[in-house]
Short mmCIF file of C-alpha atoms in Angstrom, two decimals:
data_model
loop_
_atom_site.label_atom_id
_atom_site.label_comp_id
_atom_site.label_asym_id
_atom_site.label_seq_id
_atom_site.Cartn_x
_atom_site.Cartn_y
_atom_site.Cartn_z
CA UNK A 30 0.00 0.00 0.00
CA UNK A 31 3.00 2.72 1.27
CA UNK A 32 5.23 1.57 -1.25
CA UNK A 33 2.26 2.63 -4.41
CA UNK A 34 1.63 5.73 -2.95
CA UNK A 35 5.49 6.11 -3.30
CA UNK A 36 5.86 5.04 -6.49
CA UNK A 37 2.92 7.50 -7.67
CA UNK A 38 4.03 10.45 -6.33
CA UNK A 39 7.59 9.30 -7.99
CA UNK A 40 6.22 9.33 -11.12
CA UNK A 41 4.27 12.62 -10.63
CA UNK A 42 7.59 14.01 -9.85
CA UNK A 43 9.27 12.37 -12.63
CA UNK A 44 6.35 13.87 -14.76
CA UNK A 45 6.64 17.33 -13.65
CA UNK A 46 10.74 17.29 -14.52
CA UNK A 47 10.05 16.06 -17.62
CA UNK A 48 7.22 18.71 -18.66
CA UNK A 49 9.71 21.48 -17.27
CA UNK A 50 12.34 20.35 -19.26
CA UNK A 51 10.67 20.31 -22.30
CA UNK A 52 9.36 23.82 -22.06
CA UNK A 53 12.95 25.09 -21.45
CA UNK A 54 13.92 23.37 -24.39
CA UNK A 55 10.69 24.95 -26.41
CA UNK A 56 12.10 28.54 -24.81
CA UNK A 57 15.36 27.92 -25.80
CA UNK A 58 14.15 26.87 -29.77
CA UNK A 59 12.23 29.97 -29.96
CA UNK A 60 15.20 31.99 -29.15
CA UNK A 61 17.65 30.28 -31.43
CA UNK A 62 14.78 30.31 -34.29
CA UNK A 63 14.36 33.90 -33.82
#
């Protein structure tokens, strides 16, 4: 029971990372393609 509440809120974690990175990559492409 603990141990798939952990590995949720890992993945939501994991998620959020992931969705940051991607918009500082988008930034970054806009820049560069400007």
């Amino acid at each position: 029971m603990i141990t798939i509440i952990i590995s949720t809120l890992s993945l939501a974690l994991i998620g959020m990372s992931l969705r940051q990175i991607f918009h500082s990559l988008e930034f970054e492409h806009k820049i560069f393609s400007v």
